[in-house]
XYZ file of C-alpha atoms in Angstrom:
786
model
C 95.137 115.820 66.035
C 97.442 113.870 68.356
C 96.936 113.951 72.129
C 99.780 115.285 74.286
C 100.465 111.738 75.424
C 100.745 110.499 71.813
C 103.091 113.362 70.993
C 105.252 112.481 73.963
C 105.333 108.904 72.741
C 106.539 110.059 69.308
C 109.195 112.233 70.938
C 110.351 109.282 73.004
C 110.540 107.068 69.904
C 112.639 109.671 68.108
C 114.926 110.047 71.096
C 115.516 106.308 71.113
C 115.891 105.967 67.375
C 119.628 106.395 66.945
C 120.425 104.232 69.922
C 118.231 101.458 68.520
C 119.957 101.696 65.150
C 123.309 101.595 66.916
C 122.426 98.270 68.485
C 121.373 96.820 65.109
C 124.594 97.626 63.291
C 126.857 96.122 66.004
C 128.994 99.217 66.445
C 132.319 98.667 68.126
C 132.073 102.024 69.875
C 128.879 102.922 71.726
C 126.857 105.748 70.169
C 126.249 107.289 73.577
C 128.456 107.376 76.665
C 125.310 106.478 78.632
C 125.103 103.101 76.874
C 127.973 101.754 79.004
C 127.327 98.953 81.485
C 128.761 100.156 84.774
C 128.118 98.128 87.905
C 126.430 99.830 90.878
C 129.112 98.482 93.206
C 131.928 95.980 93.554
C 129.826 93.306 95.295
C 126.987 92.623 92.861
C 127.798 91.403 89.363
C 124.449 92.000 87.660
C 123.209 95.330 89.004
C 124.037 98.303 86.814
C 123.646 102.082 86.872
C 121.051 103.020 84.263
C 121.819 106.641 83.428
C 120.367 106.066 79.969
C 116.927 105.199 81.330
C 117.125 108.113 83.764
C 118.010 110.431 80.884
C 115.070 109.188 78.818
C 112.648 109.679 81.707
C 113.973 113.180 82.301
C 113.532 114.086 78.630
C 109.871 113.076 78.868
C 109.293 115.080 82.042
C 111.149 118.128 80.697
C 108.912 118.199 77.620
C 105.876 118.178 79.925
C 106.995 120.709 82.539
C 109.030 123.009 80.292
C 110.941 124.646 83.146
C 114.361 124.360 84.795
C 114.613 121.547 87.361
C 116.337 121.306 90.703
C 118.763 118.414 91.216
C 116.323 116.785 93.651
C 113.591 116.875 91.032
C 115.899 115.382 88.421
C 116.627 112.338 90.563
C 112.998 111.761 91.518
C 111.521 112.363 88.062
C 114.194 110.199 86.402
C 112.970 107.336 88.610
C 109.248 107.729 87.882
C 107.322 104.545 87.195
C 105.248 106.376 84.563
C 106.980 109.568 83.381
C 104.316 110.098 80.696
C 101.249 109.987 82.923
C 102.480 110.901 86.403
C 100.919 114.033 87.909
C 103.759 116.302 89.002
C 103.207 119.165 91.409
C 105.647 119.841 94.222
C 104.037 119.430 97.623
C 100.803 118.026 96.143
C 101.193 114.992 93.849
C 101.971 111.481 95.031
C 104.846 110.182 92.936
C 105.185 106.505 92.089
C 108.907 105.792 91.956
C 111.286 102.943 91.135
C 114.248 103.119 93.558
C 117.593 101.599 92.596
C 118.219 99.954 95.963
C 116.953 99.107 99.450
C 119.065 99.091 102.634
C 118.007 97.881 106.101
C 119.739 98.012 109.467
C 119.414 94.956 111.699
C 116.878 96.375 114.142
C 114.389 97.332 111.416
C 115.368 94.532 109.001
C 113.817 91.916 111.264
C 110.304 93.285 110.834
C 110.855 94.158 107.162
C 111.987 90.620 106.346
C 109.182 89.070 108.409
C 106.733 91.151 106.376
C 108.472 90.237 103.104
C 108.290 86.540 103.996
C 104.518 86.828 104.354
C 104.341 88.077 100.731
C 105.429 84.594 99.564
C 108.073 85.656 97.020
C 111.213 83.556 96.374
C 113.619 86.507 96.071
C 113.787 90.269 96.431
C 113.096 91.965 93.122
C 115.478 94.881 93.698
C 119.019 95.007 95.127
C 118.839 94.901 98.928
C 121.343 94.798 101.779
C 121.094 94.264 105.545
C 123.603 95.820 107.969
C 124.247 94.676 111.556
C 124.959 97.827 113.565
C 122.147 98.556 116.047
C 122.299 95.629 118.462
C 125.839 96.111 119.810
C 125.882 97.694 123.274
C 128.834 99.874 124.267
C 130.198 98.675 127.585
C 133.974 98.264 127.862
C 135.437 98.524 124.343
C 135.308 97.367 120.742
C 136.339 93.685 120.570
C 134.776 92.582 123.866
C 131.526 94.452 123.208
C 131.300 92.886 119.744
C 131.866 89.351 121.049
C 129.232 89.909 123.729
C 126.722 91.194 121.166
C 127.319 88.254 118.817
C 126.561 85.837 121.659
C 123.530 87.697 123.016
C 122.008 88.316 119.574
C 122.927 84.992 117.963
C 119.303 84.046 117.325
C 118.602 87.328 115.527
C 121.851 87.334 113.543
C 121.279 83.715 112.461
C 117.749 84.624 111.352
C 118.950 87.634 109.348
C 121.906 85.758 107.860
C 119.755 82.824 106.724
C 116.906 85.032 105.497
C 119.341 87.140 103.474
C 120.837 83.996 101.950
C 117.343 82.669 101.166
C 115.979 85.837 99.562
C 119.101 87.019 97.670
C 120.031 89.871 100.024
C 123.575 91.051 100.778
C 124.420 90.672 104.476
C 126.954 92.800 106.354
C 127.914 91.008 109.562
C 128.263 92.528 113.047
C 131.466 94.569 113.176
C 131.158 95.773 109.560
C 130.176 99.244 110.619
C 127.170 101.527 110.560
C 124.746 101.113 107.666
C 125.143 104.676 106.367
C 128.938 104.513 106.240
C 128.825 101.124 104.486
C 126.385 102.574 101.941
C 128.634 105.603 101.336
C 131.764 103.457 100.982
C 130.187 100.791 98.769
C 126.746 101.453 97.294
C 125.972 105.169 96.909
C 126.315 106.634 93.426
C 125.481 110.070 91.984
C 121.920 110.406 90.721
C 120.719 107.175 92.320
C 117.591 106.687 94.419
C 117.832 104.534 97.535
C 115.378 103.906 100.351
C 116.609 102.732 103.723
C 114.865 101.654 106.904
C 116.635 104.237 109.029
C 115.994 107.959 109.286
C 119.636 108.876 108.644
C 119.708 107.161 105.250
C 120.151 110.660 103.644
C 123.863 110.336 104.519
C 124.370 109.094 100.927
C 123.509 112.604 99.699
C 127.218 113.230 100.208
C 127.698 111.328 96.934
C 124.794 113.000 95.148
C 122.304 110.196 95.807
C 118.707 110.770 96.886
C 118.660 108.441 99.879
C 115.419 108.491 101.842
C 114.506 107.012 105.217
C 111.357 104.882 105.280
C 109.525 102.329 107.373
C 109.892 98.606 106.781
C 106.581 98.323 104.929
C 107.830 100.787 102.291
C 110.987 98.716 101.941
C 108.888 95.586 101.463
C 107.026 97.254 98.569
C 110.274 97.857 96.697
C 111.669 94.439 97.608
C 108.463 92.990 96.096
C 108.799 95.103 92.918
C 105.928 97.474 93.617
C 106.453 101.168 92.853
C 107.232 103.215 95.942
C 104.989 106.152 96.721
C 106.211 109.533 97.942
C 104.403 112.844 98.134
C 106.288 115.094 95.707
C 108.583 117.057 98.030
C 109.065 120.764 97.965
C 112.686 121.798 97.535
C 114.546 124.040 99.963
C 117.719 125.502 98.508
C 120.734 126.236 100.673
C 123.263 128.364 98.797
C 126.784 128.062 100.174
C 129.437 130.695 99.501
C 132.887 131.258 100.934
C 135.102 128.631 102.548
C 135.387 127.161 106.034
C 138.550 127.590 108.053
C 139.916 127.157 111.551
C 137.527 125.423 113.942
C 134.530 125.524 111.605
C 133.587 122.100 110.221
C 130.941 120.704 107.830
C 128.824 119.743 110.863
C 128.367 123.437 111.595
C 126.468 123.889 108.323
C 123.644 121.582 109.373
C 123.747 122.785 112.985
C 123.155 126.291 111.626
C 120.428 125.114 109.215
C 118.691 123.217 112.048
C 118.596 126.422 114.035
C 116.997 128.225 111.090
C 114.457 125.607 110.011
C 113.759 123.870 113.388
C 112.883 120.189 113.773
C 109.797 120.498 111.578
C 110.900 123.144 109.056
C 112.107 120.603 106.515
C 109.044 118.357 106.654
C 107.796 117.473 103.178
C 110.882 118.944 101.524
C 114.268 117.960 100.138
C 117.130 120.238 101.161
C 119.406 120.910 98.202
C 122.820 122.482 98.762
C 124.381 124.425 95.922
C 126.644 127.380 95.226
C 130.422 127.859 95.029
C 130.952 126.898 98.677
C 129.979 123.318 97.866
C 133.261 122.787 95.992
C 135.267 123.355 99.192
C 133.705 120.507 101.219
C 134.880 116.880 101.173
C 132.468 114.129 100.125
C 132.369 112.769 103.676
C 131.790 116.305 104.977
C 128.829 116.635 102.614
C 127.550 113.281 103.918
C 127.661 114.636 107.474
C 125.477 117.586 106.467
C 122.968 115.346 104.671
C 122.895 112.819 107.517
C 121.720 115.288 110.146
C 119.147 116.752 107.753
C 116.868 114.105 109.233
C 116.680 116.281 112.362
C 114.826 119.049 110.522
C 112.287 116.573 109.155
C 113.648 116.751 105.599
C 112.736 113.965 103.186
C 116.418 113.890 102.269
C 119.324 116.251 101.568
C 121.557 116.478 98.517
C 124.763 117.925 97.141
C 125.448 118.163 93.381
C 128.064 115.876 91.834
C 131.538 117.428 91.830
C 135.240 116.583 91.842
C 135.280 115.935 95.590
C 132.768 113.120 95.048
C 134.780 111.818 92.107
C 137.902 111.680 94.265
C 136.065 109.752 96.987
C 134.644 107.267 94.471
C 138.137 106.717 93.090
C 139.602 106.272 96.581
C 136.958 103.648 97.419
C 137.732 101.605 94.252
C 134.797 102.969 92.214
C 136.605 105.161 89.684
C 134.504 103.621 86.884
C 131.369 105.014 88.558
C 133.033 108.426 88.861
C 133.921 108.392 85.158
C 130.366 107.343 84.248
C 128.933 110.101 86.444
C 131.078 112.661 84.640
C 129.420 111.654 81.363
C 126.019 112.376 82.959
C 127.227 115.347 85.019
C 124.875 117.891 83.403
C 121.929 116.118 85.042
C 123.707 115.641 88.371
C 123.184 119.233 89.467
C 120.465 121.859 89.347
C 119.537 123.516 86.052
C 120.413 127.167 85.675
C 117.364 129.163 86.793
C 115.888 126.341 88.885
C 113.511 127.739 91.493
C 113.358 126.709 95.150
C 110.360 126.873 97.451
C 112.591 128.488 100.072
C 116.149 129.756 99.850
C 118.723 130.013 102.638
C 122.159 131.538 102.106
C 125.187 130.732 104.286
C 128.631 132.306 103.920
C 131.035 129.590 105.068
C 133.776 132.161 105.618
C 131.618 133.749 108.341
C 130.116 130.559 109.805
C 130.916 130.033 113.479
C 131.223 126.621 115.119
C 127.907 125.715 116.747
C 126.673 123.568 119.622
C 123.036 122.435 119.559
C 120.920 121.285 122.475
C 120.141 120.145 125.047
C 117.094 117.871 124.537
C 116.476 118.970 120.929
C 118.800 119.177 117.898
C 117.509 122.560 116.691
C 118.470 124.719 119.695
C 121.508 126.204 117.953
C 124.074 128.323 119.766
C 127.303 129.683 118.222
C 130.394 128.898 120.293
C 130.903 132.601 121.053
C 127.606 132.657 122.980
C 127.555 129.131 124.372
C 129.220 129.740 127.758
C 126.757 132.560 128.396
C 123.842 130.241 127.483
C 125.126 127.571 129.879
C 125.056 130.070 132.752
C 121.720 131.638 131.772
C 119.927 128.292 131.523
C 121.542 126.614 134.498
C 122.832 123.695 132.437
C 125.323 121.446 134.297
C 128.712 123.068 133.656
C 130.983 120.070 134.181
C 131.388 117.956 131.072
C 131.095 114.322 132.127
C 131.542 112.590 128.757
C 132.601 113.435 125.214
C 131.730 111.074 122.345
C 132.733 111.171 118.678
C 132.010 108.931 115.730
C 128.607 107.448 114.857
C 127.107 107.523 111.366
C 127.262 111.328 111.281
C 130.915 112.029 111.977
C 133.267 109.066 111.713
C 135.094 109.611 108.450
C 138.855 109.488 107.989
C 138.832 113.290 107.912
C 136.838 113.492 111.172
C 139.191 111.085 112.937
C 142.287 112.830 111.584
C 141.151 116.268 112.761
C 140.150 114.868 116.160
C 143.528 113.132 116.525
C 145.361 116.364 115.633
C 143.692 118.138 118.570
C 144.401 115.197 120.890
C 148.066 115.197 119.760
C 148.327 118.926 120.461
C 147.060 118.308 124.009
C 149.406 115.348 124.524
C 152.372 117.403 123.344
C 151.521 119.840 126.141
C 151.226 117.029 128.694
C 147.433 116.970 128.809
C 144.878 114.214 128.341
C 141.076 114.100 128.307
C 139.652 115.409 131.575
C 136.197 114.020 130.736
C 135.483 110.431 129.746
C 135.999 110.078 125.998
C 134.553 107.468 123.629
C 134.989 106.879 119.898
C 132.603 104.900 117.668
C 134.271 104.130 114.299
C 131.731 104.284 111.492
C 133.048 101.298 109.603
C 135.640 98.557 109.673
C 137.381 100.320 106.784
C 137.743 103.576 108.727
C 138.777 101.694 111.885
C 141.438 99.676 110.072
C 142.770 102.687 108.180
C 142.964 104.983 111.213
C 144.580 102.146 113.184
C 147.215 101.750 110.458
C 147.804 105.503 110.165
C 148.030 106.128 113.903
C 144.963 108.250 114.664
C 143.384 105.596 116.896
C 146.647 105.137 118.788
C 146.758 108.885 119.470
C 143.134 108.876 120.621
C 143.747 105.955 122.995
C 146.887 107.617 124.344
C 144.766 110.713 124.934
C 142.461 108.616 127.142
C 139.842 107.608 124.611
C 138.044 104.273 124.558
C 137.514 102.897 121.045
C 134.129 101.181 120.832
C 132.831 98.695 118.267
C 132.107 99.707 114.678
C 128.449 100.299 115.487
C 125.833 102.849 116.513
C 126.423 102.378 120.250
C 125.668 105.382 122.500
C 124.148 107.380 119.628
C 121.027 105.188 119.756
C 121.082 104.379 123.468
C 123.192 101.226 123.216
C 125.373 102.387 126.085
C 125.758 100.700 129.450
C 126.617 103.958 131.190
C 127.539 103.672 134.874
C 129.215 106.945 135.914
C 125.973 108.740 136.892
C 122.736 107.580 138.485
C 119.452 107.815 136.625
C 117.886 111.176 137.405
C 121.214 112.861 138.145
C 121.607 116.062 136.076
C 124.799 116.018 133.992
C 126.153 117.161 130.646
C 127.573 115.167 127.743
C 128.644 116.366 124.309
C 128.854 114.335 121.114
C 129.290 114.525 117.366
C 126.060 112.532 116.962
C 122.910 113.783 115.235
C 120.107 113.411 117.763
C 119.851 114.394 121.421
C 116.282 113.823 122.579
C 115.625 113.386 126.288
C 117.143 110.132 127.553
C 118.151 108.969 124.081
C 121.839 108.290 124.670
C 121.874 106.783 128.162
C 118.254 106.374 129.286
C 118.686 109.184 131.833
C 116.102 111.961 131.320
C 118.308 114.352 133.328
C 121.287 114.040 130.976
C 121.831 117.275 129.038
C 123.042 116.063 125.657
C 124.637 118.501 123.205
C 125.649 117.858 119.580
C 128.524 119.540 117.747
C 131.510 118.752 115.524
C 134.097 116.144 116.584
C 136.588 119.011 116.830
C 134.707 120.829 119.585
C 133.963 117.549 121.378
C 137.683 116.761 121.694
C 138.554 120.326 122.730
C 135.903 120.359 125.448
C 136.935 116.969 126.845
C 140.400 118.412 127.396
C 138.973 121.259 129.471
C 136.215 119.190 131.100
C 133.791 122.102 131.097
C 131.080 123.518 128.834
C 132.532 126.993 129.316
C 135.642 126.287 127.221
C 135.881 128.003 123.837
C 139.023 126.829 121.961
C 138.835 129.793 119.587
C 139.744 132.240 122.369
C 140.366 130.436 125.683
C 143.693 129.092 126.881
C 144.658 125.924 128.735
C 147.565 125.300 131.106
C 150.180 122.756 130.043
C 151.922 120.296 132.379
C 154.287 123.087 133.557
C 151.498 125.586 134.214
C 152.150 127.655 131.089
C 149.126 128.920 129.182
C 148.621 127.890 125.557
C 145.881 127.869 122.931
C 144.959 124.734 121.035
C 145.910 124.900 117.377
C 142.971 124.652 114.944
C 142.366 121.066 113.787
C 143.982 119.679 110.654
C 143.768 116.456 108.700
C 143.484 114.877 105.264
C 140.031 114.278 103.847
C 141.198 110.870 102.604
C 144.152 108.608 103.497
C 147.263 109.341 101.395
C 148.127 105.614 101.470
C 144.612 104.568 100.460
C 141.940 102.845 102.523
C 142.611 99.579 104.361
C 139.413 97.487 104.066
C 140.185 95.616 107.286
C 138.431 92.323 107.943
C 136.064 90.921 105.313
C 132.623 91.142 106.909
C 130.367 90.746 103.865
C 128.229 87.656 103.171
C 127.062 87.404 99.557
C 123.917 85.388 98.798
C 124.775 81.818 97.694
C 124.255 80.850 94.064
C 121.962 77.982 95.105
C 119.375 79.350 97.520
C 116.896 76.479 97.292
C 118.473 74.523 100.128
C 118.515 77.486 102.551
C 115.830 77.448 105.225
C 114.801 80.276 107.551
C 114.015 79.088 111.056
C 112.007 81.032 113.630
C 111.345 79.208 116.892
C 107.694 79.404 118.034
C 108.952 79.842 121.612
C 111.343 82.700 120.764
C 110.944 85.899 122.774
C 112.842 87.882 120.116
C 111.301 86.772 116.830
C 107.633 86.292 116.004
C 105.974 85.420 112.707
C 103.459 88.134 111.885
C 99.713 87.562 111.571
C 97.711 89.862 109.267
C 95.815 92.724 110.888
C 92.026 92.603 110.656
C 90.414 94.708 107.904
C 88.152 97.652 108.722
C 84.635 96.563 109.651
C 83.051 99.228 107.456
C 81.520 101.111 110.383
C 82.074 104.344 112.257
C 83.992 103.879 115.493
C 81.882 104.988 118.461
C 82.721 105.816 122.075
C 86.476 105.371 121.687
C 88.463 106.240 124.820
C 91.541 108.465 124.549
C 94.413 106.206 125.589
C 96.641 109.242 126.190
C 96.624 112.921 125.327
C 100.332 113.416 124.691
C 101.718 116.804 125.617
C 104.680 118.477 123.920
C 107.434 116.690 121.987
C 106.472 113.092 121.199
C 109.224 111.516 119.129
C 109.536 107.920 117.993
C 111.815 107.499 121.026
C 108.853 108.426 123.230
C 106.520 106.118 121.281
C 108.836 103.106 120.988
C 112.076 103.456 122.930
C 115.330 101.980 121.646
C 118.192 101.013 123.983
C 117.362 97.775 125.828
C 114.150 97.394 123.802
C 116.070 96.905 120.555
C 116.365 93.189 121.246
C 112.596 92.818 120.774
C 112.419 94.512 117.361
C 111.581 91.153 115.747
C 108.819 90.292 118.257
C 105.864 92.614 117.908
C 103.976 91.516 121.012
C 106.978 91.845 123.322
C 108.173 95.196 122.009
C 104.625 96.535 122.298
C 105.239 96.637 126.040
C 107.184 99.859 125.445
C 104.425 101.641 123.508
C 104.219 105.335 124.428
C 105.915 104.797 127.785
C 107.990 107.945 127.218
C 105.108 110.236 126.194
C 104.004 112.869 128.715
C 100.336 112.558 129.701
C 98.571 115.934 129.614
C 96.286 114.690 132.420
C 99.037 114.499 135.041
C 102.329 115.622 133.504
C 103.745 112.121 133.983
C 105.069 109.448 131.642
C 103.611 105.946 131.416
C 100.684 106.614 133.760
C 97.220 106.815 132.245
C 93.687 106.225 133.500
C 91.799 103.154 132.301
C 88.370 104.588 131.480
C 86.662 101.252 132.026
C 88.043 100.677 135.521
C 89.060 104.220 136.651
C 92.429 102.719 137.687
C 95.780 104.286 136.735
C 98.215 101.991 134.945
C 101.022 101.826 132.372
C 100.082 102.865 128.825
C 100.637 99.413 127.215
C 98.684 97.699 130.023
C 95.655 99.942 129.531
C 95.823 99.472 125.751
C 95.936 95.681 126.179
C 92.923 95.829 128.496
C 90.926 97.858 125.955
C 91.905 95.408 123.201
C 90.851 92.408 125.316
C 87.458 94.086 125.811
C 87.080 94.828 122.084
C 87.356 98.593 122.577
C 89.084 100.688 119.886
C 91.078 103.621 121.224
C 92.749 106.787 119.934
C 95.755 108.921 120.834
C 95.759 112.722 120.868
C 99.138 114.247 119.968
C 100.843 117.626 119.701
C 103.009 119.206 116.964
C 105.343 117.145 114.736
C 104.214 113.909 116.344
C 106.546 111.004 115.520
C 109.658 113.026 114.648
C 112.982 111.236 114.790
C 113.715 107.666 113.790
C 112.078 105.811 110.897
C 111.173 102.915 113.211
C 107.860 101.477 112.093
C 107.408 99.801 115.470
C 106.043 103.170 116.582
C 103.180 102.494 114.145
C 102.994 98.705 114.463
C 102.625 98.757 118.252
C 99.497 100.941 118.463
C 97.953 98.895 115.628
C 98.801 95.636 117.386
C 97.346 96.846 120.686
C 94.008 97.846 119.193
C 94.471 101.508 118.268
C 92.354 103.076 115.540
C 93.595 106.627 115.059
C 96.370 109.025 116.041
C 95.018 112.594 116.041
C 97.576 115.406 116.221
C 98.329 119.013 115.431
C 100.863 117.767 112.843
C 102.950 114.694 111.915
C 106.504 113.954 110.921
C 106.568 112.519 107.382
C 107.881 108.991 107.932
C 105.696 108.282 110.944
C 102.538 109.452 109.177
C 103.281 107.092 106.278
C 104.109 104.215 108.636
C 100.737 104.598 110.386
C 98.917 104.511 107.055
C 100.848 101.412 105.992
C 99.696 99.540 109.095
C 96.019 100.376 108.558
C 95.742 103.169 111.114
C 94.281 106.645 110.681
C 96.808 109.481 111.082
C 94.545 112.550 111.337
C 95.272 116.190 112.097
C 93.106 118.867 113.659
C 91.874 121.089 110.807
C 92.172 123.861 113.378
C 95.267 123.092 115.509
C 93.699 125.044 118.400
C 91.125 122.234 118.742
C 93.840 120.198 120.472
C 93.127 122.291 123.555
C 89.399 121.462 123.474
C 90.059 117.752 124.054
C 90.248 116.451 127.624
C 92.014 113.161 128.392
C 88.837 111.586 129.825
C 86.625 112.484 126.828
C 85.320 109.775 124.517
C 85.169 110.265 120.773
C 83.390 108.938 117.692
C 85.509 108.715 114.538
C 83.226 108.776 111.504
C 85.386 106.483 109.397
C 82.676 106.166 106.751
C 83.412 109.779 105.753
C 87.002 108.961 104.750
C 87.535 110.235 101.199
C 90.363 111.893 99.278
C 90.670 115.598 100.004
C 87.760 115.761 102.440
C 87.885 116.177 106.220
C 86.231 113.654 108.516
C 84.285 114.306 111.680
C 85.284 113.510 115.230
C 82.367 113.782 117.639
C 83.617 114.535 121.134
C 81.688 113.354 124.205
C 82.997 115.185 127.281
C 82.641 113.448 130.609
C 80.567 116.401 131.741
C 78.961 118.564 129.095
C 77.444 118.649 125.634
C 78.877 116.705 122.722
C 80.491 118.710 119.910
C 82.054 118.031 116.510
C 85.627 118.706 115.377
C 86.869 118.481 111.807
C 89.960 116.367 111.150
C 92.148 116.604 108.059
C 94.217 113.857 106.417
C 96.511 113.222 103.463
C 95.142 109.855 102.275
C 94.949 109.158 98.552
C 92.804 106.381 97.040
C 95.501 103.725 97.293
C 96.156 104.566 100.931
C 92.448 104.475 101.750
C 92.536 100.891 100.424
C 95.254 100.134 102.992
C 92.902 101.270 105.754
C 89.948 99.301 104.393
C 92.000 96.118 103.926
C 93.707 96.408 107.297
C 97.217 97.283 106.076
C 99.323 97.868 102.982
C 100.615 94.311 103.273
C 97.053 92.942 103.276
C 96.362 95.027 100.163
C 99.458 93.608 98.448
C 98.366 90.058 99.284
C 94.814 90.750 98.085
C 96.023 92.195 94.786
C 98.380 89.237 94.264
C 95.481 86.789 94.644
C 93.356 88.776 92.212
């Protein structure tokens, strides 16, 4: 009797039989529409979409699972490294996957490429691109800010440009636009799997691609042709019915979902939108929804392939991909009867515009109740600044709707009362909206057009209108609004909403304005209501690509050299971390017991620190300087347990490391939420940390810690967090580390009896090897030698 695996092999052979015969008889017409060779994009000649392989993998998995599949499952299972033997259980199994592509933004690319260089390979094994968008500071306006950034960051840009040329990586120069918009316009395709070193990579879900944010070490695995590991996500379904109208925009869908699920409700899950309402949203609108899914902790977010995606592919010179996707369309949506782990239903016809914040992206308030909330909470009522654009909301449709509101105000003799800034998402959108007049209207309205870059969204904003510590309110169409994120001022109340509401509120200059019901006074003192926004989802005259900002790898890469100066304060060649010594760690001090929200912005701030992203020792001087110490309620002030002196967190960590003392961090719920930046894991490892012990982790950060050879551990009983005092010392019984079993932390209070606490973890065997060898990169090097 045949084993199930043998039977599957026979089934696979039969499935391939006719195609194989077709190849032998040199047919002039392909036997299957999936046999076509369709390029992934217009930039790379030899990278193709392999729907046929995906289809074969899915057939194998279907025969094993024998149940309807969600769209998210179809993409993941069609990219399995071993569809025959892979364990598949949502929320339990670790999947080994083969992504189609890798994308890196310039701030995270530096460390990813430095790690890849240490692997000793001559070329990336999978298609990879680098995008220069994070290092451009908003100061006075687009062209001048870009020139300034190119000069200041020349060393980093030269490194990235030469490394990309050396290792066969596509390079998008400064001024190209934001990574996620470039991916949507050029590289995303329905049914594909992409990993990107930025948490908002899921933006490509607007074209039906599973695009997942990761740390640089994960990217290096795929660049080096290793399978990429992901815990099989659960799938949250969001059924959309009805149709948006008036002031409601696609952004309001995710603002509403964030309010329902909270910043940790999507952790370990893919959010899959479906239902008849999906057909009424533009492709770029769907991208907006997927982009901000990062704020609920979701692995990624997805929409099924439809005609709106086809139209966008055609408009961006990829009609061939749209046609190919139509031939595979049955597998580019959920199966009938597919079951979700959780289901949310939203009627778009009843959805109100929302404003979320301040200080967290999940505090959702409908516009009808927002003015009341402002009063009740004592939020600063005057609106100082409005900002639109960024990777979340900078499409042609977004800019057109925003310009229509600005034009309405101008026609009534009004301009922006608040400061107003626009960050175009890409050179293509900038050039097209310049040609079609939207940018002219926005500038006439009083707006300042910034560079095609992240800018204020990630803290790259030289803001000068308020002093640090001065309470004030700003509103943006960005995705993230953590304390101090945009301008470095912890007293800034940052709210996120649609571009439409941002523009409307900048006209009024107050958070109390509701354009759905409130009136304004025109230049003659007559009252009027703003008309609801309007605009095309795509340019009727087609997109203008603008300046050519792409650098393809040269055909001859042998003569290219990558230079890193030993004296550089921005780039530093990495040295391998030391492997585990095989012993339990005894008498470890608690570097800090972090209290409340501890995001990657708290652990490794962006803004002015971005320039050190390629120099691990220098950027480690920002480690945990934003975290609140439970011992004193202050940031960046902890007690050195060897000297009893209070000092900055990085200084104390360096002192412990110099004395050969391993230390731990105690953290609260959803520790490490936010950005994918692996520096938040590299820095504690570099400064001598052993373990981060929390009530719970955000997905990407937990993986990043494992990759760098640290121990991300959670209290088996979350209430045990309260039993730990900042001046306790702990033993971590590392020798107990085994799959599926808790390990012991022995707590030694300063005054009192020692006691044991059980800690849980999610390590599998391969990840335990990372810890033993000192890092995932060390493990890769060790396996290569063997």
